[in-house]
Coordinates of C-alpha atoms in Angstrom, one line a residue:
Chain A
M19 CA 6.1 -1.8 -12.0
F20 CA 5.4 -1.9 -15.7
A21 CA 6.5 -5.5 -16.0
S22 CA 3.6 -6.6 -13.7
S23 CA 1.0 -4.1 -14.8
S24 CA -2.3 -4.5 -16.4
Q25 CA -0.9 -2.2 -19.1
L26 CA 1.6 -4.8 -20.2
K27 CA -0.8 -7.7 -19.9
H28 CA -3.9 -6.3 -21.6
W29 CA -3.2 -3.1 -23.4
M30 CA -0.1 -3.7 -25.4
F31 CA -0.3 -4.6 -29.1
N32 CA 2.0 -6.0 -31.6
N33 CA 2.0 -3.4 -34.3
E34 CA 0.0 -0.5 -35.7
G35 CA -1.9 -2.8 -38.0
E36 CA -3.4 -4.6 -35.1
I37 CA -4.7 -1.5 -33.5
Q38 CA -6.1 -0.3 -36.8
S39 CA -8.0 -3.6 -37.4
L40 CA -9.5 -3.4 -34.0
R41 CA -10.7 0.1 -34.7
Q42 CA -12.2 -1.0 -38.0
E43 CA -14.0 -3.8 -36.3
A44 CA -15.5 -1.4 -33.8
N45 CA -16.6 0.8 -36.6
A46 CA -18.0 -2.2 -38.6
R47 CA -19.9 -3.4 -35.6
Y48 CA -21.6 0.0 -35.1
V49 CA -22.6 0.2 -38.8
E50 CA -24.0 -3.3 -38.7
E51 CA -26.1 -2.6 -35.7
H52 CA -27.5 0.7 -36.8
G53 CA -27.5 0.5 -40.6
T54 CA -29.5 -2.7 -41.2
K55 CA -31.9 -1.3 -43.7
M56 CA -29.4 0.7 -45.8
S57 CA -27.6 -0.2 -48.9
E58 CA -23.8 -0.1 -49.2
E59 CA -23.6 3.4 -50.7
Q60 CA -26.1 4.8 -48.3
R61 CA -24.1 3.5 -45.5
Q62 CA -20.9 5.0 -46.8
A63 CA -22.6 8.4 -47.1
Y64 CA -24.3 8.3 -43.8
F65 CA -21.9 6.7 -41.4
L66 CA -18.3 7.7 -40.7
S67 CA -15.6 5.5 -42.1
A68 CA -12.8 4.2 -39.9
S69 CA -10.3 6.7 -41.2
E70 CA -12.7 9.5 -40.7
E71 CA -13.3 8.4 -37.2
R72 CA -9.5 8.3 -36.8
H73 CA -9.2 11.9 -37.9
L74 CA -11.9 12.9 -35.5
C75 CA -10.3 11.2 -32.6
R76 CA -6.9 12.7 -33.3
H77 CA -8.5 16.1 -33.5
F78 CA -10.1 15.5 -30.1
E79 CA -6.9 14.3 -28.6
F80 CA -5.4 17.6 -29.6
V81 CA -8.3 19.5 -28.0
L82 CA -7.7 17.4 -24.9
K83 CA -4.1 18.4 -24.8
E84 CA -5.0 22.1 -25.2
F85 CA -7.6 21.7 -22.4
C86 CA -5.1 20.2 -20.0
S87 CA -2.4 22.8 -20.8
R88 CA -4.8 25.6 -19.9
F89 CA -6.3 23.9 -16.8
Q90 CA -6.4 25.8 -13.6
P91 CA -4.9 24.8 -11.2
P92 CA -1.9 23.8 -13.3
M93 CA -2.1 20.2 -14.3
P94 CA 1.0 17.9 -14.1
K95 CA 2.0 16.2 -17.3
Y96 CA 1.4 12.7 -16.2
V97 CA -2.4 13.5 -15.8
L98 CA -2.5 14.5 -19.4
G99 CA -0.6 11.3 -20.3
T100 CA -3.1 9.1 -18.4
A101 CA -6.1 10.9 -19.8
L102 CA -4.9 10.5 -23.4
C103 CA -4.1 6.8 -22.8
Y104 CA -7.7 6.3 -21.5
F105 CA -9.1 8.1 -24.5
K106 CA -7.1 6.0 -27.0
R107 CA -8.0 2.7 -25.3
F108 CA -11.7 3.6 -25.1
Y109 CA -11.9 4.2 -28.9
I110 CA -10.1 1.0 -29.7
N111 CA -13.1 -0.9 -28.6
C112 CA -15.9 1.6 -29.2
S113 CA -16.9 3.6 -32.2
A114 CA -16.8 7.3 -32.1
M115 CA -20.4 7.3 -33.4
D116 CA -21.5 5.4 -30.3
Y117 CA -20.1 7.8 -27.8
H118 CA -19.2 11.3 -28.9
P119 CA -15.5 12.2 -28.3
K120 CA -16.2 15.5 -26.8
D121 CA -18.1 13.9 -23.9
I122 CA -15.6 11.1 -23.4
M123 CA -12.7 13.5 -23.6
L124 CA -13.9 15.4 -20.5
T125 CA -14.7 12.2 -18.6
C126 CA -11.2 10.9 -19.4
V127 CA -9.5 14.0 -17.9
Y128 CA -11.7 13.9 -14.8
L129 CA -11.1 10.2 -14.2
A130 CA -7.3 10.7 -14.9
S131 CA -7.1 13.5 -12.3
K132 CA -8.7 11.2 -9.8
V133 CA -6.5 8.3 -10.4
E134 CA -3.3 10.2 -10.5
E135 CA -4.1 11.9 -7.2
F136 CA -4.5 15.4 -8.7
N137 CA -7.7 16.0 -6.9
V138 CA -10.1 18.6 -8.3
S139 CA -13.7 18.7 -7.4
I140 CA -16.3 18.5 -10.2
N141 CA -17.2 22.1 -9.7
Q142 CA -13.6 23.2 -10.0
F143 CA -13.3 21.0 -13.0
V144 CA -16.2 22.4 -15.0
G145 CA -15.2 25.9 -13.9
N146 CA -12.5 25.5 -16.6
L147 CA -15.1 25.1 -19.3
K148 CA -17.2 27.6 -21.1
G149 CA -20.9 27.2 -21.3
D150 CA -23.5 25.5 -19.3
R151 CA -21.4 24.1 -16.4
E152 CA -24.1 22.1 -14.9
K153 CA -24.7 20.3 -18.1
F154 CA -21.1 19.4 -18.4
A155 CA -21.0 18.2 -14.9
N156 CA -23.9 15.9 -15.5
I157 CA -22.4 14.5 -18.7
I158 CA -19.1 13.8 -17.0
L159 CA -20.7 12.0 -14.0
T160 CA -22.9 10.0 -16.3
F161 CA -20.1 8.7 -18.4
E162 CA -17.6 8.1 -15.7
L163 CA -18.7 4.6 -14.8
L164 CA -19.1 3.7 -18.5
L165 CA -15.6 4.8 -19.2
M166 CA -14.2 2.7 -16.4
D167 CA -16.2 -0.3 -17.6
K168 CA -14.9 0.0 -21.2
L169 CA -11.3 0.3 -19.8
N170 CA -12.0 -3.0 -18.0
Y171 CA -11.2 -1.2 -14.8
H172 CA -7.5 -1.1 -15.7
L173 CA -6.8 2.4 -14.4
L174 CA -3.1 2.4 -13.7
I175 CA -1.1 3.9 -16.5
H176 CA 2.7 3.8 -16.7
N177 CA 3.8 7.1 -18.3
P178 CA 7.3 7.7 -19.6
Y179 CA 7.8 10.7 -17.3
R180 CA 9.2 8.8 -14.3
P181 CA 11.6 6.7 -16.4
M182 CA 12.8 9.9 -18.0
E183 CA 13.6 11.3 -14.5
G184 CA 15.3 8.1 -13.7
L185 CA 17.5 8.3 -16.8
F186 CA 18.5 11.8 -16.0
I187 CA 19.5 10.9 -12.4
D188 CA 21.5 8.0 -13.9
L189 CA 23.2 10.2 -16.4
K190 CA 24.2 12.7 -13.8
T191 CA 25.6 10.0 -11.5
R192 CA 27.3 7.6 -13.8
F193 CA 28.1 9.4 -17.0
R194 CA 30.0 12.5 -15.8
V195 CA 31.5 13.0 -19.3
L196 CA 28.4 14.9 -20.2
E197 CA 28.7 18.1 -18.4
N198 CA 25.1 19.4 -18.3
P199 CA 22.4 16.8 -18.8
E200 CA 19.8 19.4 -17.9
K201 CA 20.1 20.9 -21.3
L202 CA 18.7 17.7 -22.8
R203 CA 15.6 18.0 -20.7
K204 CA 13.7 20.4 -22.9
G205 CA 14.2 18.4 -26.1
A206 CA 13.2 15.2 -24.3
E207 CA 10.0 16.7 -23.0
E208 CA 9.1 18.0 -26.4
F209 CA 9.6 14.6 -27.9
L210 CA 7.4 13.1 -25.2
E211 CA 4.7 15.6 -26.0
K212 CA 4.8 14.7 -29.7
S213 CA 4.7 11.0 -28.8
L214 CA 1.5 11.5 -26.8
M215 CA -0.4 12.3 -30.1
T216 CA 0.6 8.9 -31.5
D217 CA -0.2 5.3 -30.4
V218 CA 3.3 4.6 -29.0
C219 CA 2.0 4.1 -25.5
M220 CA 0.3 1.0 -26.7
L221 CA 3.2 -0.4 -28.7
F222 CA 6.3 0.3 -26.7
A223 CA 7.3 0.2 -23.0
P224 CA 7.4 3.6 -21.3
S225 CA 11.1 3.2 -20.5
Q226 CA 11.8 2.7 -24.2
V227 CA 9.9 5.9 -25.0
A228 CA 11.9 7.8 -22.4
L229 CA 15.2 6.5 -23.6
T230 CA 14.3 7.5 -27.2
A231 CA 13.3 10.9 -26.0
V232 CA 16.6 11.4 -24.3
L233 CA 18.5 10.1 -27.3
V234 CA 16.6 12.3 -29.8
S235 CA 17.3 15.3 -27.6
A236 CA 20.9 14.4 -27.4
A237 CA 21.1 14.2 -31.2
K238 CA 19.7 17.7 -31.4
E239 CA 22.2 19.1 -28.9
K240 CA 25.0 17.2 -30.7
A241 CA 25.9 15.2 -27.7
N242 CA 26.8 11.6 -28.2
L243 CA 25.2 9.2 -25.7
D244 CA 25.9 6.0 -27.5
R245 CA 28.8 5.2 -25.1
Y246 CA 26.5 5.8 -22.2
V247 CA 23.9 3.5 -23.6
T248 CA 26.1 0.6 -24.5
E249 CA 28.6 0.8 -21.7
T250 CA 26.8 2.1 -18.7
L251 CA 23.1 1.6 -19.0
L252 CA 23.1 -1.7 -20.9
K253 CA 26.3 -3.1 -19.4
G254 CA 26.3 -6.8 -19.4
M255 CA 23.5 -7.4 -21.9
S256 CA 24.2 -9.5 -25.0
P257 CA 24.8 -7.7 -28.3
E258 CA 21.7 -9.3 -29.9
D259 CA 19.5 -7.8 -27.2
I260 CA 21.1 -4.4 -27.7
K261 CA 20.5 -4.7 -31.4
K262 CA 16.9 -5.5 -30.9
L263 CA 16.5 -2.5 -28.6
Q264 CA 18.1 -0.3 -31.2
V265 CA 15.6 -1.5 -33.7
Q266 CA 12.8 -0.6 -31.4
I267 CA 14.1 2.8 -30.7
K268 CA 14.4 3.4 -34.4
K269 CA 10.8 2.4 -35.0
L270 CA 9.6 4.6 -32.2
R271 CA 11.5 7.5 -33.5
Y272 CA 10.1 7.1 -36.9
M273 CA 6.6 6.8 -35.7
V274 CA 6.8 10.0 -33.7
K275 CA 8.6 12.0 -36.4
S276 CA 6.3 10.9 -39.2
Q277 CA 2.9 11.5 -37.7
E278 CA 0.6 13.2 -40.1
Q279 CA -0.9 16.5 -39.7
I280 CA -4.5 16.6 -38.5
P281 CA -6.6 17.7 -41.5
R282 CA -8.3 20.7 -39.8
E283 CA -10.5 21.7 -42.8
Q284 CA -12.4 18.5 -42.7
M285 CA -13.2 18.8 -39.0
A286 CA -16.3 21.0 -39.3
H287 CA -17.7 18.7 -42.0
L288 CA -16.9 15.6 -40.1
Q289 CA -18.5 16.9 -36.9
R290 CA -21.7 17.7 -38.7
K291 CA -21.8 14.2 -40.2
L292 CA -21.2 12.8 -36.7
D293 CA -24.1 14.8 -35.4
H294 CA -26.4 13.0 -37.8
C295 CA -25.2 9.5 -37.4
R296 CA -24.4 9.4 -33.8
N297 CA -26.2 7.0 -31.4
Q298 CA -28.8 9.2 -29.9
E299 CA -29.4 6.9 -27.0
N300 CA -26.0 7.9 -25.7
N301 CA -26.4 11.6 -26.4
P302 CA -27.2 13.4 -23.1
E303 CA -28.8 16.2 -25.0
S304 CA -31.1 14.2 -27.2
E305 CA -34.8 13.5 -26.7
V306 CA -34.3 9.8 -27.0
Y307 CA -31.9 9.8 -24.2
K308 CA -34.1 11.8 -21.9
R309 CA -37.0 9.6 -22.7
K310 CA -35.0 6.5 -21.9
L311 CA -33.9 7.9 -18.6
Q312 CA -37.4 8.7 -17.7
E313 CA -38.5 5.3 -18.7
M314 CA -35.8 3.8 -16.5
L315 CA -36.9 5.9 -13.6
N316 CA -40.6 5.0 -14.2
E317 CA -39.6 1.3 -14.4
D318 CA -37.9 1.6 -11.1
E319 CA -40.9 3.2 -9.5
E320 CA -43.2 0.6 -11.0
I321 CA -41.1 -2.2 -9.6
Q322 CA -41.2 -0.5 -6.2
T323 CA -44.9 -0.2 -6.2
K324 CA -45.4 -3.7 -7.3
K325 CA -43.2 -4.9 -4.5
R326 CA -45.0 -3.0 -1.9
K327 CA -48.4 -4.3 -3.1
K328 CA -47.1 -7.9 -2.9
I329 CA -45.8 -7.5 0.6
S330 CA -49.0 -6.0 1.8
E331 CA -51.0 -8.8 0.2
E332 CA -48.9 -11.4 1.8
Q333 CA -49.2 -9.7 5.1
K334 CA -53.0 -9.7 4.8
K335 CA -53.1 -13.4 3.9
K336 CA -51.1 -14.2 7.0
D337 CA -53.4 -12.2 9.2
D338 CA -56.4 -14.0 7.7
E339 CA -54.9 -17.3 8.3
L340 CA -54.2 -16.6 11.9
L341 CA -57.8 -15.5 12.5
F342 CA -59.5 -18.4 10.9
M343 CA -57.4 -21.1 12.5
P344 CA -60.0 -23.1 14.5
S345 CA -57.9 -24.0 17.5
Y346 CA -56.8 -20.4 18.1
V347 CA -60.3 -19.0 18.4
P348 CA -60.7 -18.2 22.0
S349 CA -63.9 -19.9 23.3
S350 CA -66.1 -17.5 25.1
N351 CA -67.9 -20.3 27.1
T352 CA -66.3 -22.9 29.3
Chain B
M18 CA -14.3 -11.2 42.8
D19 CA -14.4 -12.5 46.3
D20 CA -14.4 -16.1 45.5
Q21 CA -17.6 -16.4 47.5
G22 CA -15.7 -15.9 50.8
C23 CA -13.1 -17.9 52.5
P24 CA -14.5 -21.3 53.4
R25 CA -13.6 -21.1 57.1
C26 CA -14.3 -17.6 58.2
K27 CA -16.8 -16.9 55.5
T28 CA -17.6 -13.3 56.1
T29 CA -14.1 -11.9 56.5
K30 CA -13.4 -11.8 52.7
Y31 CA -16.4 -9.5 52.0
R32 CA -15.5 -7.1 54.7
N33 CA -11.9 -6.7 53.6
P34 CA -11.4 -6.9 49.9
S35 CA -7.7 -6.5 50.1
L36 CA -7.4 -9.8 52.0
K37 CA -5.4 -12.2 49.9
L38 CA -6.4 -15.8 49.3
L39 CA -3.8 -18.5 49.4
V40 CA -4.2 -21.7 47.6
N41 CA -2.5 -25.1 48.0
V42 CA -1.9 -28.4 46.3
C43 CA -5.5 -29.7 46.6
G44 CA -6.8 -26.6 44.9
H45 CA -8.9 -25.2 47.7
S46 CA -8.2 -21.6 48.9
L47 CA -7.9 -20.1 52.3
C48 CA -7.6 -16.5 53.4
E49 CA -4.3 -15.5 55.2
T50 CA -5.8 -15.3 58.7
C51 CA -7.3 -18.8 58.4
V52 CA -4.0 -20.2 57.2
E53 CA -2.3 -18.8 60.3
A54 CA -5.1 -20.1 62.4
L55 CA -4.9 -23.5 60.9
F56 CA -1.2 -24.0 61.5
V57 CA -1.2 -22.5 65.0
K58 CA -2.8 -25.7 66.1
G59 CA -0.1 -27.6 64.3
S60 CA -2.5 -29.6 62.3
G61 CA -2.4 -29.3 58.6
I62 CA -5.5 -30.5 56.8
C63 CA -7.7 -28.7 54.3
P64 CA -11.0 -27.9 55.8
E65 CA -12.9 -29.0 52.6
C66 CA -11.2 -32.1 51.3
G67 CA -9.1 -33.1 54.3
T68 CA -5.8 -33.6 52.3
A69 CA -2.7 -33.3 54.4
L70 CA -1.0 -29.9 53.9
R71 CA 2.2 -28.2 54.7
K72 CA 2.3 -24.5 55.5
N73 CA 4.9 -23.7 52.8
N74 CA 2.8 -25.2 50.1
F75 CA 0.5 -22.2 50.2
R76 CA 0.8 -19.9 47.2
V77 CA -0.8 -16.6 46.5
Q78 CA -3.8 -17.2 44.3
L79 CA -3.4 -15.8 40.9
F80 CA -6.6 -17.0 39.3
E81 CA -10.1 -17.0 40.5
D82 CA -10.8 -20.6 39.7
P83 CA -9.0 -22.9 42.1
F84 CA -9.1 -25.7 39.6
I85 CA -6.7 -23.6 37.4
E86 CA -4.4 -23.0 40.3
K87 CA -4.3 -26.8 40.9
E88 CA -3.5 -27.4 37.3
I89 CA -0.7 -24.9 37.3
E90 CA 0.8 -26.5 40.3
V91 CA 0.7 -30.0 38.8
R92 CA 2.1 -28.7 35.6
R93 CA 5.0 -27.0 37.3
K94 CA 5.9 -30.1 39.1
I95 CA 5.7 -32.4 36.1
L96 CA 7.6 -30.1 33.9
K97 CA 10.5 -29.9 36.4
D98 CA 11.1 -33.6 35.6
Y99 CA 10.0 -33.8 32.0
N100 CA 12.3 -31.1 30.9
K101 CA 13.4 -32.3 27.4
K102 CA 13.6 -29.5 24.8
E103 CA 12.9 -29.5 21.1
E104 CA 16.6 -29.9 20.2
D105 CA 16.7 -33.2 22.0
F106 CA 14.4 -35.0 19.5
K107 CA 15.2 -36.0 16.0
T108 CA 11.9 -35.4 14.3
L109 CA 9.1 -33.0 14.9
E110 CA 6.7 -35.9 15.4
E111 CA 8.7 -37.4 18.2
Y112 CA 8.7 -34.0 20.0
N113 CA 4.9 -33.6 19.5
D114 CA 4.3 -37.1 20.9
Y115 CA 6.4 -36.3 23.9
I116 CA 4.4 -33.0 24.6
E117 CA 1.2 -34.9 24.2
M118 CA 2.2 -37.5 26.7
I119 CA 3.0 -34.7 29.2
E120 CA -0.5 -33.2 28.7
T121 CA -2.1 -36.5 29.2
L122 CA -0.3 -37.0 32.5
I123 CA -1.2 -33.6 33.7
F124 CA -4.8 -34.0 32.7
N125 CA -5.1 -37.3 34.5
I126 CA -3.7 -36.0 37.7
V127 CA -5.7 -32.9 37.8
N128 CA -9.0 -34.6 37.1
N129 CA -8.2 -37.6 39.3
I130 CA -8.3 -40.1 36.5
D131 CA -6.0 -43.2 37.1
V132 CA -4.0 -41.2 39.5
D133 CA -2.0 -44.2 40.7
E134 CA -1.1 -45.4 37.3
T135 CA 0.0 -41.9 36.2
R136 CA 2.1 -41.5 39.3
Q137 CA 3.8 -44.9 38.5
M138 CA 4.6 -43.8 35.0
I139 CA 6.1 -40.6 36.3
E140 CA 8.3 -42.5 38.8
Q141 CA 9.4 -44.8 36.1
Y142 CA 10.4 -41.9 33.8
K143 CA 12.3 -40.3 36.6
R144 CA 14.3 -43.4 37.3
E145 CA 15.1 -43.9 33.6
N146 CA 16.2 -40.4 32.8
K147 CA 17.7 -39.3 36.1
D148 CA 21.0 -38.1 34.5
Q149 CA 19.3 -36.2 31.7
I150 CA 16.9 -34.5 34.1
N151 CA 19.7 -33.3 36.3
K152 CA 21.7 -32.0 33.2
G153 CA 18.7 -30.4 31.7
R154 CA 17.8 -28.5 34.8
N155 CA 20.7 -26.2 34.3
K156 CA 20.6 -25.9 30.5
K157 CA 18.6 -23.2 29.0
S158 CA 16.8 -23.4 25.7
K159 CA 18.1 -21.6 22.7
D160 CA 15.3 -19.0 22.9
E161 CA 16.2 -18.0 26.4
E162 CA 19.8 -17.7 25.5
Y163 CA 19.0 -15.5 22.5
L164 CA 16.8 -13.2 24.8
E165 CA 19.6 -13.0 27.3
C166 CA 22.0 -11.9 24.6
L167 CA 19.6 -9.2 23.5
I168 CA 19.1 -8.0 27.0
E169 CA 22.9 -7.8 27.6
Q170 CA 23.3 -5.8 24.4
E171 CA 20.7 -3.4 25.4
K172 CA 22.3 -3.0 28.8
E173 CA 25.7 -2.3 27.3
E174 CA 24.3 0.3 24.9
S175 CA 22.4 2.1 27.6
S176 CA 25.4 2.1 29.9
L177 CA 27.6 3.5 27.0
K178 CA 25.1 6.2 26.5
R179 CA 25.0 7.1 30.1
K180 CA 28.7 7.3 30.3
F181 CA 28.8 9.6 27.2
I182 CA 26.2 11.9 28.7
V183 CA 28.1 12.1 31.9
E184 CA 31.3 12.9 30.0
E185 CA 29.5 15.6 28.0
E186 CA 28.2 17.3 31.1
Q187 CA 31.6 17.2 32.7
R188 CA 33.2 18.8 29.6
E189 CA 30.6 21.5 29.6
K190 CA 31.1 22.3 33.2
D191 CA 34.9 22.5 32.8
S192 CA 34.7 24.8 29.8
K193 CA 32.2 27.1 31.6
K194 CA 34.6 27.3 34.6
K195 CA 37.5 28.2 32.3
H196 CA 35.5 30.9 30.6
K197 CA 34.5 32.4 33.9
E198 CA 38.0 32.5 35.1
A199 CA 39.3 34.0 31.9
L200 CA 36.6 36.7 32.1
L201 CA 37.5 37.6 35.6
D202 CA 41.2 37.8 34.8
E203 CA 40.6 40.1 31.9
L204 CA 38.2 42.3 33.9
M205 CA 40.8 42.6 36.6
F206 CA 44.0 43.2 34.5
S207 CA 43.1 44.6 31.2
D208 CA 42.6 48.2 30.3
R209 CA 39.6 47.9 28.1
S210 CA 36.1 48.9 29.1
A211 CA 34.1 46.3 30.9
L212 CA 31.3 46.3 28.3
D213 CA 33.8 45.4 25.5
I214 CA 35.2 42.5 27.4
L215 CA 31.8 41.1 28.2
N216 CA 30.6 41.3 24.6
E217 CA 33.8 39.6 23.4
H218 CA 33.3 36.7 25.7
K219 CA 29.8 36.2 24.8
T220 CA 30.6 35.9 21.1
D221 CA 33.4 33.4 21.9
I222 CA 31.0 31.2 23.9
D223 CA 28.5 31.2 21.1
K224 CA 31.1 30.2 18.5
E225 CA 32.2 27.3 20.7
N226 CA 28.7 26.0 21.0
E227 CA 28.3 26.0 17.3
L228 CA 31.4 24.1 16.7
R229 CA 30.7 21.4 19.2
V230 CA 28.5 19.3 16.9
P231 CA 26.8 16.5 19.0
V232 CA 28.3 13.3 18.0
M233 CA 25.6 10.7 18.2
A234 CA 26.3 7.0 18.5
T235 CA 26.3 5.9 14.9
T236 CA 24.0 3.1 14.0
K237 CA 25.0 0.8 11.3
F238 CA 24.1 2.0 7.9
S239 CA 22.3 -0.3 5.6
T240 CA 24.2 -1.1 2.4
G241 CA 21.4 0.4 0.5
I242 CA 22.2 4.0 1.5
K243 CA 25.9 3.5 0.8
L244 CA 25.1 2.4 -2.8
M245 CA 22.5 5.1 -3.3
G246 CA 24.6 7.9 -1.9
K247 CA 25.8 9.1 -5.2
Y248 CA 22.4 9.0 -6.8
L249 CA 20.8 10.9 -4.0
R250 CA 22.9 13.9 -4.6
H251 CA 21.1 14.6 -7.8
I252 CA 17.6 14.4 -6.4
R253 CA 15.8 16.9 -4.2
S254 CA 15.6 15.9 -0.5
A255 CA 12.3 15.0 1.0
S256 CA 10.4 17.8 2.6
D257 CA 9.4 17.5 6.3
E258 CA 5.8 16.6 5.4
E259 CA 6.9 13.9 3.1
K260 CA 9.4 12.4 5.7
G261 CA 6.5 12.4 8.2
G262 CA 4.5 10.3 5.8
G263 CA 7.3 7.8 5.5
F264 CA 8.5 8.9 2.0
E265 CA 12.3 9.2 1.9
S266 CA 14.1 10.5 -1.1
K267 CA 15.9 7.2 -1.4
L268 CA 12.5 5.5 -2.2
A269 CA 11.6 8.1 -4.9
C270 CA 15.1 7.7 -6.4
M271 CA 14.9 3.9 -6.5
R272 CA 11.5 4.1 -8.0
A273 CA 12.6 6.4 -10.8
L274 CA 15.7 4.4 -11.6
L275 CA 13.9 1.1 -11.6
D276 CA 11.2 2.4 -13.9
A277 CA 13.9 3.7 -16.2
V278 CA 15.3 0.3 -16.8
N279 CA 12.2 -1.9 -16.4
G280 CA 10.8 -2.9 -19.7
L281 CA 13.7 -1.6 -21.8
F282 CA 13.9 -5.0 -23.5
Y283 CA 10.2 -5.4 -24.0
L284 CA 9.4 -6.7 -27.4
P285 CA 5.9 -7.5 -28.8
D286 CA 5.2 -11.1 -29.5
Q287 CA 5.4 -10.9 -33.2
V288 CA 7.9 -8.2 -34.1

């Protein structure tokens, strides 16, 4: 249930401003760590600003959506919802320069398909990608644990799809006045798709999103559902609560309607900038990364050989002690 | 398994594993033949401990350890007299104390500790609570009553089912007989070809079988399904694989509806 979920307890925020400030903090942390010797202007020219990061992330969210829509076998919508939610949560606490969005994007989809029981093997998954498939497979498997860690292992996402189905069932059963609720389905699904590109999953409950979707679709089809909402769905609730809910719905609607276009022209330029300033330690294709990996393996080996040496030395000592103990030396004469 | 042979005839137990051992109040066991032999002479003492025995005090040995058999015997005797039930006590502690006292008595007698004292206590208790013991002997505890009730219900249900099956069979037999006779009549007296008549009868019989929908004894429906009935009409029914896995359409429907209303009034802390 949403009410008892980790989504409600840890990943819901008060308003857009809070999310924005968290992202800015993540950005600032990265700049502090990696730009110690630069001046202010140099930093601005070299590193991505928080808004540029935001543009990049939004672009990659769009790419994620396209990837999922073309996925073979056909991917259900809630997997896309889960993957996008993971992606958004990851980049609240980490900067895009630290981990490149294109790596994390694939990892999010892979992890989401596992969690939502839409099982695809890694080979089937990378079969949908063009290019060096083995490399992609390695990237995904490398970042999977990291992604889970940054999500604090809160993997269950409540998407608005099931609440929407529930609302349709309820409409068909209790609000017979509306002849064909199915005609509202398409509009509601379009609204939900648009809402995936915004941050509403972290600001509003999934049932609120679903209800807004249905109401928006009804407005388009010129069907009036106000009676349904006030008399059937929310029967018995106090008028103040109903008013507050209406305010929420309005806010939601506005947020989804007024989302900005992603500035496509800047994308190429921003991506190049990112290539320069990204953290090479986390870039699976860089020399630094490969060297670190090698060092780690060597370290492991060193530790192993040291251990073995220690054990054999101790064994030798024990043997010597036994041999030189005076009372145990067998006497050859009576 | 052989309890190391019967103490009197030693070898006979090994030779004949199906020979039963009988045990008596002192806890020592004897094979059947030895029991007969012992009481032929009319004397009745245990060959090992010399306690006086009566022939009808021998019981079939259930457990290998004769000590346990003795304890069971003692327990049965004592519980016949100390037959108060939990409902007779006001507090749980009183009942627990009572049970503990019984266990102490049994333990003392079985292990031959203060046997005389213990027997005196038992006699005293018997004298004090004579009426209650007699009353309690016939009363059954609540659990036993409940179990009996259940058993009766089951018996009723199974007898109803049996009656129903018998009636069904009878009905089928009658209808078959009727059909046969009708067929014979038509074959004899009508002018149509024999083939036509046969085909017509066959289709009639098939139609009748379809109409006779088996009426199963209806179990009580839970109120949940009654309430959900209207909702379930708008949802696809569960496939066979899903039903096998325990997923009913009612569960999915409830989940969707609950999710739809759960969290509708969620508000962030600082709006």
